[in-house]
CSV table of C-alpha atoms in Angstrom, one decimal:
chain,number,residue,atom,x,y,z
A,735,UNK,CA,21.9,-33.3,-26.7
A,736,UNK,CA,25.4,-31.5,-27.2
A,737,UNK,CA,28.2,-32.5,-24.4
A,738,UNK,CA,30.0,-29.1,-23.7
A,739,UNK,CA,32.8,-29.0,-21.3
A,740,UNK,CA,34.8,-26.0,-20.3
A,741,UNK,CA,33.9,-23.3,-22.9
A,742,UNK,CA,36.2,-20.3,-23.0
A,743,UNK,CA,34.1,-17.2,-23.0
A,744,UNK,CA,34.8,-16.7,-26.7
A,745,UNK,CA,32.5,-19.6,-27.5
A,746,UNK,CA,29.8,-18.1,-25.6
A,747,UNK,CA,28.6,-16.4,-28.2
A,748,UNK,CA,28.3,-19.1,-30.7
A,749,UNK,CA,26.9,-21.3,-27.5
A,750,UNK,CA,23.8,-19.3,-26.7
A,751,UNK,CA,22.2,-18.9,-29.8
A,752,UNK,CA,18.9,-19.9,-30.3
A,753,UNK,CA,17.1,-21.8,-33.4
A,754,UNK,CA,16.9,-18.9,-35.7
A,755,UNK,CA,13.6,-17.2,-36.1
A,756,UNK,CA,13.5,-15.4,-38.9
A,757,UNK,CA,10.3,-13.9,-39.2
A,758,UNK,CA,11.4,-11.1,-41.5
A,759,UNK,CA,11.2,-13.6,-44.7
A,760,UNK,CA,7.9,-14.3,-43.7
A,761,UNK,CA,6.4,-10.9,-44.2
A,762,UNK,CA,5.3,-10.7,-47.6
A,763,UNK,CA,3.5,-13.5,-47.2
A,764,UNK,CA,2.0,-12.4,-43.7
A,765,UNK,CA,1.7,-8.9,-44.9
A,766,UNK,CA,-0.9,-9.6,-48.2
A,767,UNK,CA,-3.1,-11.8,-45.3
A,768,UNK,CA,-3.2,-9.0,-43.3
A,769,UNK,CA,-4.2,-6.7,-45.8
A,770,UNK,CA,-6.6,-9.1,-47.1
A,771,UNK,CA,-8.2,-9.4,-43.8
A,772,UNK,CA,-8.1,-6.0,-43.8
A,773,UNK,CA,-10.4,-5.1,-46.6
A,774,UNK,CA,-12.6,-8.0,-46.6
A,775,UNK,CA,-13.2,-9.0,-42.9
A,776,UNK,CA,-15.4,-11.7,-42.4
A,777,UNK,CA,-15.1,-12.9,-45.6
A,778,UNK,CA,-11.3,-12.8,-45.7
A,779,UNK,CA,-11.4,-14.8,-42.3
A,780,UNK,CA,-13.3,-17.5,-43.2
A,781,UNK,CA,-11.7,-18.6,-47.1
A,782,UNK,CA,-8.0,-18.6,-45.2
A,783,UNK,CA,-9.6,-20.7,-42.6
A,784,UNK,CA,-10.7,-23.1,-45.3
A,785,UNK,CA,-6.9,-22.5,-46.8
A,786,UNK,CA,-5.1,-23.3,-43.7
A,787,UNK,CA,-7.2,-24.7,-40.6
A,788,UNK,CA,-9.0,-26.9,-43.4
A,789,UNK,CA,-12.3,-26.0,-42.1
A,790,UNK,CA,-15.8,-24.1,-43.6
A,791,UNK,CA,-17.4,-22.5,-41.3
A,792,UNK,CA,-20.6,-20.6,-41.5
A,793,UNK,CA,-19.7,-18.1,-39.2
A,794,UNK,CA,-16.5,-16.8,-36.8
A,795,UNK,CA,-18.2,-16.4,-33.1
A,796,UNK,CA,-18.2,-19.6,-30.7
A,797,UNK,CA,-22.4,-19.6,-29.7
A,798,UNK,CA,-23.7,-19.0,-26.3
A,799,UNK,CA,-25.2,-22.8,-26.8
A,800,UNK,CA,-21.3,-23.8,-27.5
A,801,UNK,CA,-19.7,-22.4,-24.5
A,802,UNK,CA,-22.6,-24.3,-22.8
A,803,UNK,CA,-22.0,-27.8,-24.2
A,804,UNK,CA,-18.3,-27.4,-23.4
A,805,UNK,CA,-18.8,-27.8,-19.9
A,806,UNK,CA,-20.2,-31.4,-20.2
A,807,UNK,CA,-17.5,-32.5,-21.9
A,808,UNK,CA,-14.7,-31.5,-19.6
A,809,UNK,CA,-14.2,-33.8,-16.7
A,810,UNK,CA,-15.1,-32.9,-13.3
A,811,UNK,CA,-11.1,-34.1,-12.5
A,812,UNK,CA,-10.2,-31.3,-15.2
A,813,UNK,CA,-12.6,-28.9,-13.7
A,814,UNK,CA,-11.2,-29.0,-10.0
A,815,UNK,CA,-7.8,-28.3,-11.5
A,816,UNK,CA,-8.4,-25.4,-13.3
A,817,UNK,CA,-10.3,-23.8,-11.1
A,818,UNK,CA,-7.4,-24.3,-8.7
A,819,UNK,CA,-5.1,-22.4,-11.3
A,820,UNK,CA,-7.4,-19.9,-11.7
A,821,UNK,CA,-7.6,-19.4,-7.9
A,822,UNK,CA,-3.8,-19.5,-7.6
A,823,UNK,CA,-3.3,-17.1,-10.8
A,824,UNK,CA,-5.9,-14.3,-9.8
A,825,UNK,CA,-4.6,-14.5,-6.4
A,826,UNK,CA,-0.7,-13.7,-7.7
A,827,UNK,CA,-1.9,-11.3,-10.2
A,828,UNK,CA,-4.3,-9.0,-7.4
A,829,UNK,CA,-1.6,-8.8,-5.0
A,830,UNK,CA,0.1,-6.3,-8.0
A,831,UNK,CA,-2.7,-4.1,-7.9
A,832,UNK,CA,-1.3,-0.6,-8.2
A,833,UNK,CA,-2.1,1.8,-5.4
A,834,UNK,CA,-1.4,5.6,-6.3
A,835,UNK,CA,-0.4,8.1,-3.7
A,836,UNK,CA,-0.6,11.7,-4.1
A,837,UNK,CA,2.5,13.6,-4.2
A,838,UNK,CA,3.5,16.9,-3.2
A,839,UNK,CA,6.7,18.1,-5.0
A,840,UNK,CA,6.8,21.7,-4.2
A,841,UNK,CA,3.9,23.7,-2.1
A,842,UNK,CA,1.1,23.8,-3.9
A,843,UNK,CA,2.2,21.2,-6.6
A,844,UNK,CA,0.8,18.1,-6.6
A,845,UNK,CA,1.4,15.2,-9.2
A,846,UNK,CA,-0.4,11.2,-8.9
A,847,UNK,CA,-1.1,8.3,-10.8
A,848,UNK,CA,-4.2,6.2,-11.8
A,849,UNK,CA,-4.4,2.8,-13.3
A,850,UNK,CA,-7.2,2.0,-15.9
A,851,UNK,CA,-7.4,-1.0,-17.9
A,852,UNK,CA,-6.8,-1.4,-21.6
A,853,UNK,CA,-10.6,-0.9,-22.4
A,854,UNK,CA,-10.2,-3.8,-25.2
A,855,UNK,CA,-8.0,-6.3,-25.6
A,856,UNK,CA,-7.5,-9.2,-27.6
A,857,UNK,CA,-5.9,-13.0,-26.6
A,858,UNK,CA,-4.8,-15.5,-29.1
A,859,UNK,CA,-4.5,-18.8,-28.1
A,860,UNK,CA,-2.5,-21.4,-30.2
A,861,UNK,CA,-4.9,-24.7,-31.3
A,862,UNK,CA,-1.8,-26.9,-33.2
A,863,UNK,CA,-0.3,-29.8,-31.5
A,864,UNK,CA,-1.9,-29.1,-28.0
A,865,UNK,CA,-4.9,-27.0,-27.1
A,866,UNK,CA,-3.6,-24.6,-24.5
A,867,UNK,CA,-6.2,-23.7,-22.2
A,868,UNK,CA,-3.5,-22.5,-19.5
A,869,UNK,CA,-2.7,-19.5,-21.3
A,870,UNK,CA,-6.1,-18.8,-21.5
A,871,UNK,CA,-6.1,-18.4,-17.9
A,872,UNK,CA,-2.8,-16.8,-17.8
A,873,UNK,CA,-3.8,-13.9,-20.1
A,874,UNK,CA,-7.3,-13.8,-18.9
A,875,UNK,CA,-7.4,-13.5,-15.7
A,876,UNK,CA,-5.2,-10.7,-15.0
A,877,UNK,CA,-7.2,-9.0,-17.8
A,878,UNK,CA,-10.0,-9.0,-15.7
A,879,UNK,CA,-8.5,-7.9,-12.8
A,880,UNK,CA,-7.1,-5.2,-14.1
A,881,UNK,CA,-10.4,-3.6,-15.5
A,882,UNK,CA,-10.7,-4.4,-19.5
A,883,UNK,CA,-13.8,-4.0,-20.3
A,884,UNK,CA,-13.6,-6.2,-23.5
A,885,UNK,CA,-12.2,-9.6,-23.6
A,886,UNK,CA,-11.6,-10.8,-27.1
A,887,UNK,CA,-10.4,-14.4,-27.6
A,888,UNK,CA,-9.1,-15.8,-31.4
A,889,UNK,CA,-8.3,-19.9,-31.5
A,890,UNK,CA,-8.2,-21.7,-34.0
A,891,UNK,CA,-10.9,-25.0,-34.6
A,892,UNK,CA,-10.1,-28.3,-36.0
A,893,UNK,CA,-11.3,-29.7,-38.8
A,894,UNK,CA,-15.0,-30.1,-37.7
A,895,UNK,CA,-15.1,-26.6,-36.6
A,896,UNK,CA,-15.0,-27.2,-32.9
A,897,UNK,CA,-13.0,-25.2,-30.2
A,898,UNK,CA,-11.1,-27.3,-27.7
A,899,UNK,CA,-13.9,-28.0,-24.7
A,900,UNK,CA,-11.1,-26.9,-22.1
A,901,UNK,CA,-10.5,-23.5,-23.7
A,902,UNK,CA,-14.1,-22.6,-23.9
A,903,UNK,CA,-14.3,-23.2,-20.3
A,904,UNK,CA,-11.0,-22.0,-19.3
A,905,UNK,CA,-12.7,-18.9,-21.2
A,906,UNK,CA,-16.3,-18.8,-19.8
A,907,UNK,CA,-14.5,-19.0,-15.9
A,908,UNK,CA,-11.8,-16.2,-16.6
A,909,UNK,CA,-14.7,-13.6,-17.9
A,910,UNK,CA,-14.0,-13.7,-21.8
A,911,UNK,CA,-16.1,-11.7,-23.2
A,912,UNK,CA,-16.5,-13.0,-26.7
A,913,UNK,CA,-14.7,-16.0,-28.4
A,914,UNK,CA,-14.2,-16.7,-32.3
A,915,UNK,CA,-12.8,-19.5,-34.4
A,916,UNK,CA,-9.7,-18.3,-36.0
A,917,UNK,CA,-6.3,-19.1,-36.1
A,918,UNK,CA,-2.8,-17.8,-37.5
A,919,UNK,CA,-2.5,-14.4,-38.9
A,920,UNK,CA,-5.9,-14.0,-39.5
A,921,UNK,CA,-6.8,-14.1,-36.0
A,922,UNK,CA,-4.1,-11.4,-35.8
A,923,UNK,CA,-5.5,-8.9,-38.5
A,924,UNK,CA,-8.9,-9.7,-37.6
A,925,UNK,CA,-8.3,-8.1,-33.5
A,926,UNK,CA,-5.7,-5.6,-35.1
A,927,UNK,CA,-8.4,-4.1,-37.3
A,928,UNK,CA,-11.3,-5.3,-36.5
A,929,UNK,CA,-14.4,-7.1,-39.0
A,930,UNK,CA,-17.8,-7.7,-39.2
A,931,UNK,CA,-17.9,-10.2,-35.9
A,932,UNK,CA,-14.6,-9.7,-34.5
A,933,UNK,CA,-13.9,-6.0,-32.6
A,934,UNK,CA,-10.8,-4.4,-33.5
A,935,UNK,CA,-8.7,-4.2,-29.6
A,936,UNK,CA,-6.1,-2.2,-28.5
A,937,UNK,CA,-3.4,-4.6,-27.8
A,938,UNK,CA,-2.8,-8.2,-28.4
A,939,UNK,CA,-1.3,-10.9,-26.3
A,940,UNK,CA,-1.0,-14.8,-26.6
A,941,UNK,CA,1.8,-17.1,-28.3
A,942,UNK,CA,2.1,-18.6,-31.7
A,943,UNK,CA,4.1,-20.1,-34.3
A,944,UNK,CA,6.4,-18.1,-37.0
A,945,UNK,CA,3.8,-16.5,-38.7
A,946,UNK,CA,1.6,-15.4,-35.8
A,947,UNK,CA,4.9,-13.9,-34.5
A,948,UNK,CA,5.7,-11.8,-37.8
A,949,UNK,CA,1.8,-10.5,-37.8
A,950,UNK,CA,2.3,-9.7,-34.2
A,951,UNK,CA,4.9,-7.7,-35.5
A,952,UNK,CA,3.6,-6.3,-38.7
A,953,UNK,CA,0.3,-5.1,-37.0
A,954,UNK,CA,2.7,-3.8,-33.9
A,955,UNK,CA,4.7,-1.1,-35.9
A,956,UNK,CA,1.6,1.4,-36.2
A,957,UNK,CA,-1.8,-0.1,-35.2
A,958,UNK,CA,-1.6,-1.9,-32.2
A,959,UNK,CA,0.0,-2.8,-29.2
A,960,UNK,CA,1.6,-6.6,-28.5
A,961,UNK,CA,2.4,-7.7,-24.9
A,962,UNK,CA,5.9,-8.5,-26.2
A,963,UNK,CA,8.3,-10.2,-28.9
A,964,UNK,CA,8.0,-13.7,-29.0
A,965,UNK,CA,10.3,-16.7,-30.1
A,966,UNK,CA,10.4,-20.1,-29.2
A,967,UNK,CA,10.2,-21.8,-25.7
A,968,UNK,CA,13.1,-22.1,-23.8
A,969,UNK,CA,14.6,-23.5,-20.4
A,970,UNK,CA,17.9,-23.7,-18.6
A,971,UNK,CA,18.5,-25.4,-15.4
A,972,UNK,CA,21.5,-24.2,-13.2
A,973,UNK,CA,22.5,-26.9,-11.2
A,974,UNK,CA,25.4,-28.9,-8.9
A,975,UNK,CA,26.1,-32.2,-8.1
A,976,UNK,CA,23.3,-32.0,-5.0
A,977,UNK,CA,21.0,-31.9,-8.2
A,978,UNK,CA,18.7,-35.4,-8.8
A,979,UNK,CA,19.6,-36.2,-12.4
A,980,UNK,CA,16.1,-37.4,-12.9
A,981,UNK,CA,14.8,-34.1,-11.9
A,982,UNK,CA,17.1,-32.3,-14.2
A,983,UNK,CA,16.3,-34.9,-17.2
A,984,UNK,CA,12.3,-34.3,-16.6
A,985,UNK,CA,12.8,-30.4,-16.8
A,986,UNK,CA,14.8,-30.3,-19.6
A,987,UNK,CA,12.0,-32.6,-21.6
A,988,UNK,CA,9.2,-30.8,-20.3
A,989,UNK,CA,10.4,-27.9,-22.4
A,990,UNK,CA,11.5,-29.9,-25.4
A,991,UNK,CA,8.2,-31.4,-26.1
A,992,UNK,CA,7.0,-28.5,-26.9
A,993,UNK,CA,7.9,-27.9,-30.2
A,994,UNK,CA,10.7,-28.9,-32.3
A,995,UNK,CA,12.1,-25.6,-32.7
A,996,UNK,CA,12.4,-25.2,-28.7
A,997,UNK,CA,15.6,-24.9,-26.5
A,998,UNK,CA,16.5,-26.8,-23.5
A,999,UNK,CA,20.1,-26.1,-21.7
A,1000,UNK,CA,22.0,-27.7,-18.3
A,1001,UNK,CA,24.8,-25.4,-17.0
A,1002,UNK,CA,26.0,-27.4,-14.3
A,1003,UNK,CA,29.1,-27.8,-12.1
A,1004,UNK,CA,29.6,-31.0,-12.2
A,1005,UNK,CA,30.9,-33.8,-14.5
A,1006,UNK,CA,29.7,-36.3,-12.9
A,1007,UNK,CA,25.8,-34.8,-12.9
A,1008,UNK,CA,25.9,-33.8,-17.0
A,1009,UNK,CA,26.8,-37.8,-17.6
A,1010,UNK,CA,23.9,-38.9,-15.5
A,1011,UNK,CA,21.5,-36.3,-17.1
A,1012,UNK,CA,22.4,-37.4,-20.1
A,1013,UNK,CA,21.5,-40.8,-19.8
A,1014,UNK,CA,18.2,-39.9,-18.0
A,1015,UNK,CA,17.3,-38.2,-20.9
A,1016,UNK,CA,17.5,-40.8,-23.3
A,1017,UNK,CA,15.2,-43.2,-20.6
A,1018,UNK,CA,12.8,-40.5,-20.0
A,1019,UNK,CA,12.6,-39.7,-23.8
A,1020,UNK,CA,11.6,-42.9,-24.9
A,1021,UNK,CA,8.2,-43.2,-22.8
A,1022,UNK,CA,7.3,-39.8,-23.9
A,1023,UNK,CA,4.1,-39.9,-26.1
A,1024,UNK,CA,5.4,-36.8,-27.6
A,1025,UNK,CA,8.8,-38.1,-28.1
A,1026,UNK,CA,9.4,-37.2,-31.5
A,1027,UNK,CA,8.9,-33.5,-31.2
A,1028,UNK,CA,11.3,-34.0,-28.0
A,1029,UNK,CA,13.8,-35.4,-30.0
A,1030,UNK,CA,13.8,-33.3,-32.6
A,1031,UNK,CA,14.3,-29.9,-29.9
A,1032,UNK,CA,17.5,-31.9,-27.9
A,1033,UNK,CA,19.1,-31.2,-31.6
A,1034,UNK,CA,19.2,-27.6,-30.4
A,1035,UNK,CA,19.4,-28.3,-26.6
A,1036,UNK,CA,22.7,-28.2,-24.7
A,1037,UNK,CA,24.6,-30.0,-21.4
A,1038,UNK,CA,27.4,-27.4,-20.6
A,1039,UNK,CA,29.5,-28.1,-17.9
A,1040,UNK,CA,31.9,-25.0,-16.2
A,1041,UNK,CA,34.4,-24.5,-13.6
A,1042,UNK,CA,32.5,-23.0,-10.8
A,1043,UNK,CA,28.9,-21.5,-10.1
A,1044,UNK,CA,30.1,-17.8,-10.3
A,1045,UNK,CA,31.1,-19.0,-14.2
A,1046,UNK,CA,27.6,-20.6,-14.3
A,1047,UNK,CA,26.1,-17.7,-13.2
A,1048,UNK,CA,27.8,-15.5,-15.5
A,1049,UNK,CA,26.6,-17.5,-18.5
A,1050,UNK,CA,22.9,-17.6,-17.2
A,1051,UNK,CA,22.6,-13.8,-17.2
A,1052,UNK,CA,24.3,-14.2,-21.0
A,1053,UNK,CA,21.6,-16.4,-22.0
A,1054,UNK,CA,19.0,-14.4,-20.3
A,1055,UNK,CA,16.5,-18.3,-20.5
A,1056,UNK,CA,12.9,-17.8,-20.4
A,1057,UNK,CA,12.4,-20.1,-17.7
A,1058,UNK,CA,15.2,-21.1,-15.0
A,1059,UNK,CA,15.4,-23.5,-12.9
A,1060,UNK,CA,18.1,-23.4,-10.2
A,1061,UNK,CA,18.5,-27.1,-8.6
A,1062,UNK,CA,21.9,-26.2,-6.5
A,1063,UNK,CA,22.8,-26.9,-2.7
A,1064,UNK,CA,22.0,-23.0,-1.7
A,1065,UNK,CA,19.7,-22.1,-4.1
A,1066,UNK,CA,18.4,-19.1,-2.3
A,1067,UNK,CA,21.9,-17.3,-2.3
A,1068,UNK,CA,22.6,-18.2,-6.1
A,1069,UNK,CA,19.1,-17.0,-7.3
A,1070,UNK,CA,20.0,-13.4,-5.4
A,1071,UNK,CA,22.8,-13.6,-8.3
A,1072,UNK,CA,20.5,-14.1,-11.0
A,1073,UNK,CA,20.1,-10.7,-13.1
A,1074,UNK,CA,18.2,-11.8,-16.4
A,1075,UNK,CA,15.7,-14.2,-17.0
A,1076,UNK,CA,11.9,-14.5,-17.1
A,1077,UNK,CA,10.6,-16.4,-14.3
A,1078,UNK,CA,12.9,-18.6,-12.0
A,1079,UNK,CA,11.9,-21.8,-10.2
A,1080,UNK,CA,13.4,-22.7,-7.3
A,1081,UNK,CA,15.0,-26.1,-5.7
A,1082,UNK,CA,14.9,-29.7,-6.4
A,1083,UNK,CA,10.7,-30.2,-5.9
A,1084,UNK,CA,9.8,-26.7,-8.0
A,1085,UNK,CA,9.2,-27.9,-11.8
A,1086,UNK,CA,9.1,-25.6,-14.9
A,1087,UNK,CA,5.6,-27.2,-15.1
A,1088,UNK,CA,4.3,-25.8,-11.6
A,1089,UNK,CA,4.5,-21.7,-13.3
A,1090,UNK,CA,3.2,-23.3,-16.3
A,1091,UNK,CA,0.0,-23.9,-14.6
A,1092,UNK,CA,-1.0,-23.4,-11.5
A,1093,UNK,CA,1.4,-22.2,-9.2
A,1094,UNK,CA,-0.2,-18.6,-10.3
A,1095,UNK,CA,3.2,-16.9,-12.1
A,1096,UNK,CA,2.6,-15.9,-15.5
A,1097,UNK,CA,3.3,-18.5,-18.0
A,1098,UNK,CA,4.1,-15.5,-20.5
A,1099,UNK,CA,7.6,-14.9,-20.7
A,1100,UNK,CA,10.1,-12.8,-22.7
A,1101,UNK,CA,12.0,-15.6,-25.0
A,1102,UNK,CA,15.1,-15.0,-27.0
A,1103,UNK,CA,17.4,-13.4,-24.7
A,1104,UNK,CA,14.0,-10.4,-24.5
A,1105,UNK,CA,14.1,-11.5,-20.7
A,1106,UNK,CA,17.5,-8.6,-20.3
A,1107,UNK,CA,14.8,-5.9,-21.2
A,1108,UNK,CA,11.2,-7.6,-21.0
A,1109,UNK,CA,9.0,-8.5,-18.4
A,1110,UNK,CA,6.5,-11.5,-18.2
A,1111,UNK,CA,3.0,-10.7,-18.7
A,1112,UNK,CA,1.7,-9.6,-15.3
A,1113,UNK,CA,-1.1,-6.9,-14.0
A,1114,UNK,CA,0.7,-3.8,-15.4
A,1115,UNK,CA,0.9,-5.8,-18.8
A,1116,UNK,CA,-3.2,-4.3,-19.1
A,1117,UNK,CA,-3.5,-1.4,-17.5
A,1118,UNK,CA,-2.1,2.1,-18.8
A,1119,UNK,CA,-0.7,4.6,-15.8
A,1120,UNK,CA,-2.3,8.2,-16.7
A,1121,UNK,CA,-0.7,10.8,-14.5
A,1122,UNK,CA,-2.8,14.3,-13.3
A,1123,UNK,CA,-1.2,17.4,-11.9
A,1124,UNK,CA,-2.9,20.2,-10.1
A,1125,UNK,CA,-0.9,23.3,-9.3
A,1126,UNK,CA,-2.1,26.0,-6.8
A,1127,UNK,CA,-1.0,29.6,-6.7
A,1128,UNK,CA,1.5,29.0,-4.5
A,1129,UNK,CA,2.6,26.3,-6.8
A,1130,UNK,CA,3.1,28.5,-10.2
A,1131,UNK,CA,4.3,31.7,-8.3
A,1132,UNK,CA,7.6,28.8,-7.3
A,1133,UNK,CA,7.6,26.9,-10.0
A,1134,UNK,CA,6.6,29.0,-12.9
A,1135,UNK,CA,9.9,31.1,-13.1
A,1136,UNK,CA,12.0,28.2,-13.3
A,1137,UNK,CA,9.4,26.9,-16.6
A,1138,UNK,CA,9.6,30.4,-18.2
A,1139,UNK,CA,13.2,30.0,-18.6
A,1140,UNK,CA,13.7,26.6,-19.6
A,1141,UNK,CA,11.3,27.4,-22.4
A,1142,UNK,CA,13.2,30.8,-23.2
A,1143,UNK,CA,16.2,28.5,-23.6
A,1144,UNK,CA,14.6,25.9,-25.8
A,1145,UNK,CA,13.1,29.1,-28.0
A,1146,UNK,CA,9.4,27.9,-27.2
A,1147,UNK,CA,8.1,31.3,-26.3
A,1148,UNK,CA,4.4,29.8,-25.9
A,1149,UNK,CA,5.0,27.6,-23.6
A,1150,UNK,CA,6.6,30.2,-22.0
A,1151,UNK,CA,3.9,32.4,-22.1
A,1152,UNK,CA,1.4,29.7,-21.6
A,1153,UNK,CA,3.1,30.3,-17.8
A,1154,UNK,CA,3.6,34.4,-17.9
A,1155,UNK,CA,-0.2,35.0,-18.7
A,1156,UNK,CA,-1.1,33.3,-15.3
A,1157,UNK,CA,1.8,34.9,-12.7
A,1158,UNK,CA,0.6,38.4,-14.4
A,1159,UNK,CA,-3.4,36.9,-13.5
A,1160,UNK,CA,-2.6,36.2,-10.2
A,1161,UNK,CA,0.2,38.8,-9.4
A,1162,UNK,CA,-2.5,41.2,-9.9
């Protein structure tokens, strides 16, 4: 990790930047899968899973008899502790339940709103280095709570065709309706336009590498919805020399294993706590099973040490992290400070790893600075808002002059007349 003391703010710049992500090179390449996938379904599907999952499979959809078998596998240890995440998640996510009130805004004009769920919608979960059956939970759960009537999940098998026992699971307890065995940017085109097993959705959600990113993207611009732009993982911790430097070391590793291409940064007060960290992390590092990737992301990963906690805080809402932890003194008053960032863990005993799992915040965060303008995935992420009006006579005789002329103005005479017809219908 990179020892950084005192910027000036014209290094700032240069100091935040993330691994680059360039998706755009990748989307010729993305683009002629997608199309592929697009005229051939099925068929398309299944040779690129042979190309890039190295697997044949006779056919996409995870069986009845599949789901079924998972559950043996599991342990019962396993079992207990995602069902508690689930708990914890579907309780979080039903307290944002959105409650419409009418609203009269003149006499005899009344405007509301209703909630429906996305009717379909489609959840990719990575396969890769770790089988991910958290965000399985994470996306859906609140899926269900918010209404979709069709659950659609894309993951990719190994080589013997199987699906991770702990997704299926994790799937069959959060109420998804239908799973298939496909990874990458096929899973992608396959939701995004639908084939001959998988149904085309309405909106897609779920992490993945470069290339699931770009078809995210791709598929984005005209044909379907994404829950939000993606880039690698990412963590800061905010902290002062009340912080345990084995605390700090742990959170900043937790992050780094996983990928090499993620980001993990201390901004910290204190001298004396970015030399201790340091050396934490090396000890810490070296009993990590998953060291390698680790080491690889600390290339990236920073220990930046400022003047005071307003300057700390200053360069937190700069970086905008995806996750943040803030391990100071008065935590509570520093977090009121905190403007930009996608979910923010606070104190010396609340770990990156508790929203990751089971605390029940959404592990589906706005990454690469996205946190200044994105949201986390939460309830609102799958329902739409659809608003109704219902004017009274009352309500056009007030407001109906006002409309006429604002349309006069704009030279829309049928909208203005759309409002003239009806005063002369009831003014007679």
């Amino acid at each position: 990790m990179k020892l950084i003391k005192y910027p000036s703010k014209e290094q700032w710049t240069e100091l935040l930047k993330r691994p680059a992500l360039n998706t755009e090179s990748l989307f010729d390449t993305v683009r002629s899968i997608i199309n592929k996938v697009r005229t051939e379904g099925d068929k398309a599907v299944l040779e690129y899973e042979a190309t890039f999952d190295k697997v044949t499979l006779s056919a996409l959809a995870v069986t009845p008899e599949e789901i079924q078998a998972a559950e043996s596998l599991v342990s019962d240890k396993l079992k207990d502790a995602i069902s508690l995440a689930k708990q914890n998640i579907e309780t979080f996510h039903s307290s944002q339940r959105f409650v419409g009130k009418k609203v009269e805004t003149m006499n005899g004009v009344t405007c509301w709103q209703k909630a429906v769920g996305i009717e379909k919608v489609g959840l990719y979960i990575p396969g890769g280095t770790a089988p991910l059956f958290s965000t399985v939970l994470m996306l859906a759960v609140p899926a269900k709570i918010a209404g979709c009537k069709e659950i659609v999940l894309c993951t990719p098998p190994d080589k013997e065709g199987n699906i991770h026992p702990a997704i299926l699971l994790a799937a069959q307890l959060a109420g998804v309706s239908r799973i298939f065995k496909a990874g990458g940017v096929q899973a992608i085109a396959a939701m995004a336009y639908g084939t001959e097993s998988v149904p085309k959705v309405y909106k897609i959600f779920g992490p993945g590498n470069q290339y699931v990113t770009a078809a995210k993207q791709l598929v984005s611009l005209r044909d379907v919805a994404i829950d939000m732009p993606a880039g690698p993982s990412e963590v800061e911790v905010l902290a002062d020399a009340s912080a345990n430097p084995a605390f700090v070391a742990a959170d900043l590793l937790s992050q780094a294993e996983h990928g090499v291409d993620s980001q993990a940064i201390l901004i910290t007060t204190s001298e004396k706590l970015q030399t201790e960290v340091m050396a934490e992390v090396e000890r810490q590092l070296a009993e990590l099973p998953r060291w390698e990737i680790a080491a690889k992301s600390l290339e990236n990963s920073k220990l930046i040490l400022v003047r005071d906690m307003a300057e700390a805080l200053e360069l937190t809402n700069a970086y905008a992290p995806e996750h943040l932890i803030i391990e100071t003194e008065n935590y509570m008053e520093v977090a009121e400070r905190v403007t930009n960032a996608g979910s923010v863990f606070l104190g010396s005993l609340t770990p990156e790893s508790a929203g990751d799992y089971a605390s029940g915040t959404n592990h589906t965060l706005p990454t690469n600075g996205y946190a200044k303008a994105y949201s986390g995935v939460s309830l609102d992420s799958f329902i739409r808002k659809i608003t109704f009006q219902e004017i009274l006579p009352e309500g056009i005789k007030t407001i109906g002059p006002a409309i006429e002329e604002m349309a006069a103005n704009e030279h829309l005479d049928a909208h203005k007349n759309a409002v003239t017809i009806r005063l002369k219908a009831i003014n007679k």
